[in-house]
Amino acid sequence: MRSSSTRSPDLGEMLSLVSLTAAFSGPGLAAPRAAWAPARHAAAVATGVVPEIATVPDGVLSRNTQGRPLVDQRSRPRRNRKSEAVRRMVRETILTPANFVYPLFIHDEAENVQIPSMPGCERHSLESMVAEAVDSWQYGVRSFIVFPKVDDKLKSNRGEEAYNPDGIVPRAVRMLKKALPESIVFTDIALDP
């Protein structure tokens, strides 16, 4: 009886090596492919005589403890758990109030006015806008976008009103940032004529 370190490879091991070496070309690998032609394969199976396995060429593959090709594979690949960045990318989507941007429609008048084209929405005065933002802050909303109603006589092709520090948008931003310094405020200058 042979010891396990000098045993002859079984047929399955031979076929595995032949399929691995068939992927590579070179003079050192031509012999194993030729040696295992279909007729010789059938004869080896019938007689039980299996020729020696060709050794792994240097630099082509890693070797296992028996000098055979080693294909290092994880038993349970977890490609989606490789790193924190990948886990964060494929994590379930979770929406919280902090992900929302609250639209605030404003005008330069003292009273709030319903917007007929958007039932349930109103155009806020600047004071009401701040009160609405502060109220939504307690529910976790941290971002706001201001949509002003600018008087038509202030609109021009060059949008000069955008540079007016006393315009409705700069005043609204200052008021929001004063009341909620950590808030994110987006703006629409709404100056298209």
Coordinates of C-alpha atoms in Angstrom, one line a residue:
M1 CA 0.0 0.0 0.0
R2 CA 1.3 3.4 -0.9
S3 CA 1.5 6.3 1.5
S4 CA -0.8 9.3 0.9
S5 CA 2.1 11.5 -0.1
T6 CA 3.2 9.1 -3.0
R7 CA -0.2 7.9 -4.1
S8 CA -1.2 8.1 -7.8
P9 CA -3.8 10.7 -8.6
D10 CA -7.3 9.3 -9.3
L11 CA -9.0 9.9 -12.6
G12 CA -11.0 12.9 -11.4
E13 CA -7.9 14.7 -10.3
M14 CA -6.3 13.9 -13.7
L15 CA -9.2 15.3 -15.6
S16 CA -9.3 18.4 -13.4
L17 CA -5.6 19.1 -14.1
V18 CA -6.1 18.5 -17.8
S19 CA -8.9 21.0 -17.9
L20 CA -6.8 23.5 -16.1
T21 CA -3.7 23.1 -18.2
A22 CA -5.7 23.2 -21.4
A23 CA -6.3 26.9 -20.7
F24 CA -2.6 27.6 -20.9
S25 CA -0.3 27.3 -23.9
G26 CA 3.3 26.6 -24.1
P27 CA 5.8 23.9 -24.9
G28 CA 5.7 22.4 -21.4
L29 CA 2.0 21.9 -21.4
A30 CA 1.6 20.4 -24.9
A31 CA 2.5 16.9 -23.7
P32 CA -0.3 16.5 -21.0
R33 CA -2.9 17.6 -23.5
A34 CA -1.6 15.2 -26.1
A35 CA -1.2 12.4 -23.6
W36 CA -4.9 12.6 -22.6
A37 CA -6.4 12.3 -26.0
P38 CA -9.9 10.7 -25.9
A39 CA -8.6 7.2 -26.9
R40 CA -5.9 7.2 -24.3
H41 CA -8.4 8.5 -21.7
A42 CA -10.7 5.5 -22.4
A43 CA -7.7 3.1 -22.3
A44 CA -6.6 4.5 -18.9
V45 CA -10.1 4.2 -17.5
A46 CA -10.4 0.6 -18.7
T47 CA -7.0 -0.5 -17.4
G48 CA -6.9 1.6 -14.3
V49 CA -3.4 2.8 -15.2
V50 CA -3.2 6.6 -14.8
P51 CA 0.0 8.3 -16.0
E52 CA 1.7 10.8 -13.7
I53 CA 0.3 14.3 -13.6
A54 CA 2.3 17.0 -15.2
T55 CA 3.7 19.5 -12.7
V56 CA 2.5 23.1 -12.5
P57 CA 4.8 25.4 -14.5
D58 CA 6.5 28.1 -12.5
G59 CA 4.6 31.4 -12.3
V60 CA 1.4 30.1 -13.8
L61 CA -0.6 28.9 -10.8
S62 CA -0.1 28.5 -7.1
R63 CA 0.6 24.9 -6.0
N64 CA -1.1 23.0 -3.2
T65 CA 0.8 20.8 -0.8
Q66 CA 0.9 18.0 -3.4
G67 CA 2.4 20.2 -6.1
R68 CA -0.9 20.4 -8.0
P69 CA -2.7 23.6 -9.2
L70 CA -4.3 25.5 -6.3
V71 CA -7.4 27.5 -7.1
D72 CA -8.0 29.4 -3.9
Q73 CA -11.7 29.9 -3.5
R74 CA -13.9 30.8 -0.6
S75 CA -16.4 28.2 0.3
R76 CA -19.2 30.9 0.6
P77 CA -18.2 34.1 -1.4
R78 CA -19.9 37.2 0.1
R79 CA -19.1 39.8 -2.5
N80 CA -21.7 42.1 -1.1
R81 CA -20.1 42.1 2.3
K82 CA -16.5 42.7 1.3
S83 CA -16.1 46.1 2.8
E84 CA -18.0 48.8 4.7
A85 CA -18.4 50.9 1.5
V86 CA -19.9 48.0 -0.4
R87 CA -22.2 47.1 2.5
R88 CA -23.3 50.7 2.7
M89 CA -24.0 50.8 -1.1
V90 CA -26.2 47.7 -1.2
R91 CA -27.9 48.3 2.2
E92 CA -31.7 48.6 2.2
T93 CA -32.9 52.0 1.3
I94 CA -34.1 53.9 4.4
L95 CA -35.8 57.2 4.1
T96 CA -36.0 59.5 7.1
P97 CA -37.3 63.1 7.4
A98 CA -33.6 64.2 7.1
N99 CA -33.6 63.0 3.5
F100 CA -36.5 65.3 2.5
V101 CA -36.3 68.9 1.2
Y102 CA -39.3 70.9 2.4
P103 CA -40.6 73.3 -0.3
L104 CA -41.6 76.7 1.1
F105 CA -43.5 79.0 -1.2
I106 CA -43.2 82.6 -0.1
H107 CA -44.3 86.1 -1.0
D108 CA -43.6 89.6 0.3
E109 CA -47.0 90.1 1.9
A110 CA -48.2 89.9 5.5
E111 CA -50.8 87.1 5.1
N112 CA -50.6 83.5 3.8
V113 CA -52.5 82.8 0.5
Q114 CA -53.7 79.5 -0.8
I115 CA -52.1 78.4 -4.2
P116 CA -55.1 77.4 -6.4
S117 CA -53.0 75.2 -8.7
M118 CA -51.7 73.2 -5.7
P119 CA -54.5 72.3 -3.2
G120 CA -53.3 72.1 0.3
C121 CA -50.3 74.4 -0.3
E122 CA -50.0 78.0 0.6
R123 CA -47.7 80.9 -0.2
H124 CA -46.2 82.0 3.2
S125 CA -45.3 85.3 4.5
L126 CA -41.6 85.4 5.7
E127 CA -42.6 85.1 9.3
S128 CA -44.9 82.2 8.6
M129 CA -42.2 80.5 6.5
V130 CA -39.9 80.6 9.5
A131 CA -42.6 79.2 11.8
E132 CA -43.3 76.4 9.3
A133 CA -39.6 75.5 9.1
V134 CA -39.1 75.5 12.9
D135 CA -42.2 73.3 13.2
S136 CA -40.9 70.8 10.6
W137 CA -37.5 70.8 12.2
Q138 CA -38.9 69.0 15.3
Y139 CA -40.0 66.1 13.0
G140 CA -36.5 65.7 11.6
V141 CA -36.7 67.8 8.4
R142 CA -33.3 69.6 7.9
S143 CA -33.4 71.0 4.4
F144 CA -35.7 73.6 2.8
I145 CA -36.1 75.1 -0.6
V146 CA -37.5 78.6 -1.0
F147 CA -39.8 79.3 -4.0
P148 CA -40.5 83.1 -4.1
K149 CA -43.2 85.0 -5.9
V150 CA -41.3 88.0 -7.2
D151 CA -43.2 91.0 -8.4
D152 CA -43.2 91.2 -12.2
K153 CA -41.8 94.7 -12.3
L154 CA -38.7 93.4 -10.6
K155 CA -38.0 90.7 -13.2
S156 CA -35.6 91.4 -16.1
N157 CA -33.7 89.5 -18.7
R158 CA -30.5 89.9 -16.7
G159 CA -32.0 89.0 -13.3
E160 CA -30.6 92.1 -11.4
E161 CA -33.0 91.4 -8.5
A162 CA -30.9 88.4 -7.6
Y163 CA -28.1 90.8 -6.5
N164 CA -30.3 92.8 -4.3
P165 CA -29.4 92.0 -0.6
D166 CA -32.8 93.3 0.4
G167 CA -34.7 91.1 -2.1
I168 CA -37.2 88.4 -0.9
V169 CA -34.8 85.5 -1.4
P170 CA -31.8 86.9 0.5
R171 CA -34.0 88.0 3.4
A172 CA -35.7 84.6 3.5
V173 CA -32.4 82.8 3.7
R174 CA -31.1 85.1 6.4
M175 CA -34.3 84.5 8.5
L176 CA -34.1 80.7 8.1
K177 CA -30.4 80.5 8.9
K178 CA -30.9 82.8 12.0
A179 CA -33.8 80.6 13.3
L180 CA -32.2 77.2 12.2
P181 CA -28.4 77.7 11.8
E182 CA -27.8 74.0 11.0
S183 CA -30.4 73.9 8.2
I184 CA -29.7 73.5 4.5
V185 CA -31.4 76.1 2.4
F186 CA -31.8 75.8 -1.4
T187 CA -33.2 78.7 -3.4
D188 CA -35.0 79.5 -6.6
I189 CA -34.6 83.2 -7.5
A190 CA -37.7 83.0 -9.8
L191 CA -36.7 85.9 -11.9
D192 CA -37.5 84.6 -15.4
P193 CA -39.6 87.3 -17.1

